[in-house]
mmCIF file of C-alpha atoms in Angstrom:
data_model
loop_
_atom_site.group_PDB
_atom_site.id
_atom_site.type_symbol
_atom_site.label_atom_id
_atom_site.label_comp_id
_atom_site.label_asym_id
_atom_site.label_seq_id
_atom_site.Cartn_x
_atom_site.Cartn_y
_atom_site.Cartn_z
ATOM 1 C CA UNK M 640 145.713 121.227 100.155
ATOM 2 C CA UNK M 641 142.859 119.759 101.610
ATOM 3 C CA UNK M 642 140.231 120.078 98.786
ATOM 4 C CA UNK M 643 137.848 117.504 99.854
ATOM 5 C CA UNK M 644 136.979 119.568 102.142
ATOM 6 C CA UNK M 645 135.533 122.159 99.931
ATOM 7 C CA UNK M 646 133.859 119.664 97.762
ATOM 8 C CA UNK M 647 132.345 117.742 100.706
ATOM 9 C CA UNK M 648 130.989 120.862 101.538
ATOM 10 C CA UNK M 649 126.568 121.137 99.996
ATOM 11 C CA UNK M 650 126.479 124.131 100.525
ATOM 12 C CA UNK M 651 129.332 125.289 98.760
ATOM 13 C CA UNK M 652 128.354 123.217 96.100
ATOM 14 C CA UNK M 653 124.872 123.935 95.961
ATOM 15 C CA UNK M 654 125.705 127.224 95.623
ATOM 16 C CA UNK M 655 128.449 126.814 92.880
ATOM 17 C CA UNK M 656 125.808 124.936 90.865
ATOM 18 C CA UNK M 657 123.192 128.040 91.576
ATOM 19 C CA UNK M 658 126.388 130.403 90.575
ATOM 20 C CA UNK M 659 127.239 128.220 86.869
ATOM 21 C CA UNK M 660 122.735 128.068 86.209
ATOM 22 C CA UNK M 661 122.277 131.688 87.170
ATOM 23 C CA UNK M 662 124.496 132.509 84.699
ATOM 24 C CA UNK M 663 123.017 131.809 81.703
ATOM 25 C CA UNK M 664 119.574 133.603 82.019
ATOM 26 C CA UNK M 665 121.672 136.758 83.286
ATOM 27 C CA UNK M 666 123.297 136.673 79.997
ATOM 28 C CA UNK M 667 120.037 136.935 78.192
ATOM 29 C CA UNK M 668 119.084 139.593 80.412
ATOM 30 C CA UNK M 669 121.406 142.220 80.014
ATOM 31 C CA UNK M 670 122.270 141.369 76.294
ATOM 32 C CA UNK M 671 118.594 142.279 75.230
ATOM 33 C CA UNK M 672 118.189 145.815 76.701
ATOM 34 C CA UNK M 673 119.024 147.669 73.977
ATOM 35 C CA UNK M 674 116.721 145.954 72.049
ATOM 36 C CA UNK M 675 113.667 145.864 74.139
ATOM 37 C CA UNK M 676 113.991 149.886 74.341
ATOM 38 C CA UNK M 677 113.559 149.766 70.836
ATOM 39 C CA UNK M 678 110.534 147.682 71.005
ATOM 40 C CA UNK M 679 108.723 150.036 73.092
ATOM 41 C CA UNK M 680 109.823 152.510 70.600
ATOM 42 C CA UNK M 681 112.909 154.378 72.751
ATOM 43 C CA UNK M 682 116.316 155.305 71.356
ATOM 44 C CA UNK M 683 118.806 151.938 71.639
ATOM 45 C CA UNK M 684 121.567 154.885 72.334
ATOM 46 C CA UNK M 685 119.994 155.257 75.757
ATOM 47 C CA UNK M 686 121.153 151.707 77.311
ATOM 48 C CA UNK M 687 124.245 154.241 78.449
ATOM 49 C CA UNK M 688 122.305 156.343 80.567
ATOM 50 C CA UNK M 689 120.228 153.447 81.362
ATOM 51 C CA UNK M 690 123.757 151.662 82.774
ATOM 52 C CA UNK M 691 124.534 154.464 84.280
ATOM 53 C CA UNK M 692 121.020 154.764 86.465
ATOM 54 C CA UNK M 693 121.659 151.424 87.748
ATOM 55 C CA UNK M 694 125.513 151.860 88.789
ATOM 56 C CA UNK M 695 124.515 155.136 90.465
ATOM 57 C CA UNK M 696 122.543 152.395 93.318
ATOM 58 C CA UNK M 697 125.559 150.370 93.682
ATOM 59 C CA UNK M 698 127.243 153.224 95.929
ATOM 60 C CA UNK M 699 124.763 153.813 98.444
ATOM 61 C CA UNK M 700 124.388 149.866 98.882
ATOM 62 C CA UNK M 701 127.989 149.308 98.774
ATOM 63 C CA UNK M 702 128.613 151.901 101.571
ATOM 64 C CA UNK M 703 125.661 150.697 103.685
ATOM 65 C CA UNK M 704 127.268 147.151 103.098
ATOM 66 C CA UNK M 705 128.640 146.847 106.943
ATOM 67 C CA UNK M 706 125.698 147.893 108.474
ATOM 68 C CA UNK M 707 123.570 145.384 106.383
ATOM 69 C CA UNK M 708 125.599 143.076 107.505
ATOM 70 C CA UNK M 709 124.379 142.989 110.979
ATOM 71 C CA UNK M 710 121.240 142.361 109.448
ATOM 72 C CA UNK M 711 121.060 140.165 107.133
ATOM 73 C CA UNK M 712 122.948 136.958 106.610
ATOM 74 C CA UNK M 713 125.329 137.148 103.084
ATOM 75 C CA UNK M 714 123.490 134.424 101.671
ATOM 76 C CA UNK M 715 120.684 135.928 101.974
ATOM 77 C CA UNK M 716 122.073 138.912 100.177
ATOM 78 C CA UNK M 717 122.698 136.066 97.402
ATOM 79 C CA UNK M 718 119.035 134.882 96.904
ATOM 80 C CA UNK M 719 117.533 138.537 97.392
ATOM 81 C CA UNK M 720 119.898 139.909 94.240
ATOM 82 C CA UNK M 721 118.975 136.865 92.263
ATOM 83 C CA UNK M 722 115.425 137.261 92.738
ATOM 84 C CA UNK M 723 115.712 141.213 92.209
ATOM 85 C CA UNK M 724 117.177 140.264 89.284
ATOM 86 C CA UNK M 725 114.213 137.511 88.267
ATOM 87 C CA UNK M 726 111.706 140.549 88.843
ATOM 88 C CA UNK M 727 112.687 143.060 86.946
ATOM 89 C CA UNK M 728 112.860 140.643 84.122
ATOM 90 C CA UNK M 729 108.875 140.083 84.638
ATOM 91 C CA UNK M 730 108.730 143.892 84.971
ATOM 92 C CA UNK M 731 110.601 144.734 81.461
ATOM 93 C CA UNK M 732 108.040 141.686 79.972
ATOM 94 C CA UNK M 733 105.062 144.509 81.016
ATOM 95 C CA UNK M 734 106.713 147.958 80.196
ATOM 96 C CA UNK M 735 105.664 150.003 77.412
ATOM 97 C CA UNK M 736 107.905 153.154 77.464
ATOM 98 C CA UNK M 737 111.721 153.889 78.124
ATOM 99 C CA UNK M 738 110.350 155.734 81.447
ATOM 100 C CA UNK M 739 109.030 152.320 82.529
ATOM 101 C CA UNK M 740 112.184 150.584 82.016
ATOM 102 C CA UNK M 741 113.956 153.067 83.994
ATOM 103 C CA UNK M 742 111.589 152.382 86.952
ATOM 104 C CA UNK M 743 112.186 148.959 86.686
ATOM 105 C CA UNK M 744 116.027 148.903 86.237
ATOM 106 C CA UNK M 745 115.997 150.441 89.936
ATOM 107 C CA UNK M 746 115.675 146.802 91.000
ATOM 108 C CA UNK M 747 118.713 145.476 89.122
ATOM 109 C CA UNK M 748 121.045 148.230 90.436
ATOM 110 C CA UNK M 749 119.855 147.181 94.129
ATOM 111 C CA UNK M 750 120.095 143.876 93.246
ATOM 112 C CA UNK M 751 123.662 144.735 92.005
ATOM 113 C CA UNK M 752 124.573 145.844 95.699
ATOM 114 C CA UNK M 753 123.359 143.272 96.977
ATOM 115 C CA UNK M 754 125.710 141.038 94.918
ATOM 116 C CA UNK M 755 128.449 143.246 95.135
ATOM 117 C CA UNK M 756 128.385 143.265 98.952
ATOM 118 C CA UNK M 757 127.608 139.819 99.856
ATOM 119 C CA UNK M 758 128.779 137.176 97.134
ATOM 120 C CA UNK M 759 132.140 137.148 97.702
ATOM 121 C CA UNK M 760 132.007 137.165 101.553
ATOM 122 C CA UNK M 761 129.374 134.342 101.348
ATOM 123 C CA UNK M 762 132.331 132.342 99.769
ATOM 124 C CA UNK M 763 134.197 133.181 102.545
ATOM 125 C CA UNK M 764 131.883 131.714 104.756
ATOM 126 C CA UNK M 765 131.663 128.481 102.701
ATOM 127 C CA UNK M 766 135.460 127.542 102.467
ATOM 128 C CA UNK M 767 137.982 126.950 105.311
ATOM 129 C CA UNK M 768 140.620 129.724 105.554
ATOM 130 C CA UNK M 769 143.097 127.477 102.943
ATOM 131 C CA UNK M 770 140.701 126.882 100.503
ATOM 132 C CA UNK M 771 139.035 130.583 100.182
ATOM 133 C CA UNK M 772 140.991 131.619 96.716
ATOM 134 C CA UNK M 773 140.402 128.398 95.194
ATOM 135 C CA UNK M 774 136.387 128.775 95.993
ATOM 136 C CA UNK M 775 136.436 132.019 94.814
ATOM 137 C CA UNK M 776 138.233 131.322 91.649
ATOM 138 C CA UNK M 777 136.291 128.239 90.849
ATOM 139 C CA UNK M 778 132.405 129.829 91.214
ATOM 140 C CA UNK M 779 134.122 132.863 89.095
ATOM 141 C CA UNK M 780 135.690 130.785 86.518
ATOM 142 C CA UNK M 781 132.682 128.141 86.115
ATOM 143 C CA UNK M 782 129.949 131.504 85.903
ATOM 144 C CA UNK M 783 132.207 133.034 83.076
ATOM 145 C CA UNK M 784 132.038 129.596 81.551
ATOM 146 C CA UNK M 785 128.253 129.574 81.919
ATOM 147 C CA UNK M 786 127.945 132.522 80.640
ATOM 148 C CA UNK M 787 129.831 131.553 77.433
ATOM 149 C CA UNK M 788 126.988 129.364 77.007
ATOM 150 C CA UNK M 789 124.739 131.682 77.392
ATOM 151 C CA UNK M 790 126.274 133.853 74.778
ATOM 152 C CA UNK M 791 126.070 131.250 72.141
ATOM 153 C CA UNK M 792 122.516 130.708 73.398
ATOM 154 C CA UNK M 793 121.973 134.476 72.594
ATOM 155 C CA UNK M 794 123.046 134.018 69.150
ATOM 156 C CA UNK M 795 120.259 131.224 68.436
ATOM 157 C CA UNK M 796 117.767 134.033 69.465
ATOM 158 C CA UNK M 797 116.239 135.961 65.941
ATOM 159 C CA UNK M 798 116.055 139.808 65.729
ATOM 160 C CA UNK M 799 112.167 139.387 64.866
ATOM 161 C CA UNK M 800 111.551 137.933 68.819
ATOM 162 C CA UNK M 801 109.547 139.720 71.252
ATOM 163 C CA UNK M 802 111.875 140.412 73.822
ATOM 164 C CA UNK M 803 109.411 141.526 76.062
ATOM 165 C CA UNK M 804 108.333 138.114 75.708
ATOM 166 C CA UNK M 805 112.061 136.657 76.277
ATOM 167 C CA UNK M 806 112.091 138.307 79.570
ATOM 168 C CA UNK M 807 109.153 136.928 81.191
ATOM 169 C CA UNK M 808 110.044 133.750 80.446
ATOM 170 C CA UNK M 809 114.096 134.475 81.688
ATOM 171 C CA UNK M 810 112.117 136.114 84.989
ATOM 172 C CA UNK M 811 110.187 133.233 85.348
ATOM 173 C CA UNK M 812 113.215 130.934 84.929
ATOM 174 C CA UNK M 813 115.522 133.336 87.536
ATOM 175 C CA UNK M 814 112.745 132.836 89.869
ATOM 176 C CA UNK M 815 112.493 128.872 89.348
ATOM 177 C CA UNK M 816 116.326 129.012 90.300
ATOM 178 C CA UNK M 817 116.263 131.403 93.338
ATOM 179 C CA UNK M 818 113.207 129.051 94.523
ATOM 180 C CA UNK M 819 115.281 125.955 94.218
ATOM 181 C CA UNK M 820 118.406 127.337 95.716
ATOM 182 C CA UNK M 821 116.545 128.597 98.681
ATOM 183 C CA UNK M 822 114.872 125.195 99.285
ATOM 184 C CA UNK M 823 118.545 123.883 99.191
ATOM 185 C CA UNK M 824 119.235 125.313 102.677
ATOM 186 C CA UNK M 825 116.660 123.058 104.639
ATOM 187 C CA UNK M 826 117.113 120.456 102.272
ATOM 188 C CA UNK M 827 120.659 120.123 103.358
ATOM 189 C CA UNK M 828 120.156 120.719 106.725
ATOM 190 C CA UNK M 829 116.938 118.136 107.235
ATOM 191 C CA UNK M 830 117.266 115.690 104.496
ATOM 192 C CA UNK M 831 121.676 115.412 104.520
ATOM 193 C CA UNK M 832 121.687 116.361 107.875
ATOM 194 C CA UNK M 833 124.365 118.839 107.516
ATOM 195 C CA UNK M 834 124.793 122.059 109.570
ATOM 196 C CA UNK M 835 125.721 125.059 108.140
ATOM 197 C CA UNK M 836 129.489 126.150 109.208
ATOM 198 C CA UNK M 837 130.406 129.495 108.804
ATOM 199 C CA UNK M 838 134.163 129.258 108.304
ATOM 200 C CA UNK M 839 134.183 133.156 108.578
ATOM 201 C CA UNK M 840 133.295 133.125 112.141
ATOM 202 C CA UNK M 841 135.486 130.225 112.680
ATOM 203 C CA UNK M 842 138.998 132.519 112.140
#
């Protein structure tokens, strides 16, 4: 199989390298929700209905997936989850109540949809035909890897932090990363001089 020309591909590697770093702060981000309810003095037994407000956006953006299609570009879909993601963080950093957290979990489960119906096709759009399983295996196997790391990284983190304090500085760093990665697209194009090819229109 002709793997070189996967891995000769920026973009696709740009964005497996945006994939493995976005990761780890994502880790931090959902593993601390329990805990930041209780900091704003909530019950910790409410991150279930707190899941369950943000899965309840996935539908609608899931079934409105075709029609956003039309509209926006998947890898655009990529960078606008990421960031979603990167501002609720700096929204849980400011809340003071459960209610508040709520409000600002409505970003993540858009941001979900987003992922949901655009990550994988963006692959798709990276990788020739023969090489779309392997460049979907590899950006999921390196992320879980990542996010391994950020696991142990978790476990470094003392009970006694402010967590609203850990997610401003995990939306801050989200928001470095989207920032970078979206600078990678006319970085590529004008400094590499490589043209995007979008294998899925190729087929």
């Amino acid at each position: 199989m002709p793997f070189g020309k996967l891995f000769r591909n920026p973009y696709y590697i740009a964005y497996l390298i945006f994939s493995v770093i976005n990761s780890i702060p994502l880790v931090f981000f959902n593993t601390f929700q329990p805990y930041l309810i209780k900091e704003v003095g909530g019950n910790m037994a409410l991150i279930g209905y707190l899941q369950a407000y943000r899965a309840s956006f996935e539908i609608p953006m899931l079934l409105l997936s075709r029609k956003m299609d039309t509209k926006l570009p998947y890898r655009v879909m990529v960078v606008l989850s990421a960031a979603l993601y990167g501002a609720q963080s700096l929204m849980y950093g400011l809340v003071d109540s459960f209610a508040l957290i709520i409000v600002a979990t409505t970003l993540s489960g858009i941001a979900s949809g987003f992922t949901q119906a655009g990550a994988a096709r963006f692959v798709l759009e990276l990788a020739p035909r023969e090489l779309q399983a392997t460049a979907q295996t590899l950006v999921s196997a390196c992320s879980s890897v990542s996010g391994i790391l950020g696991g142990l990284l978790v476990g470094l983190i003392p009970e006694s932090a402010s967590f609203a304090g850990i997610y401003v500085v995990t939306g801050l760093i989200i928001m470095g990363i989207v920032g970078t990665y979206a600078l990678s697209f006319p970085f590529i194009r004008k400094v590499l001089k490589k043209e995007f090819v979008d294998y899925g229109q190729l087929y």
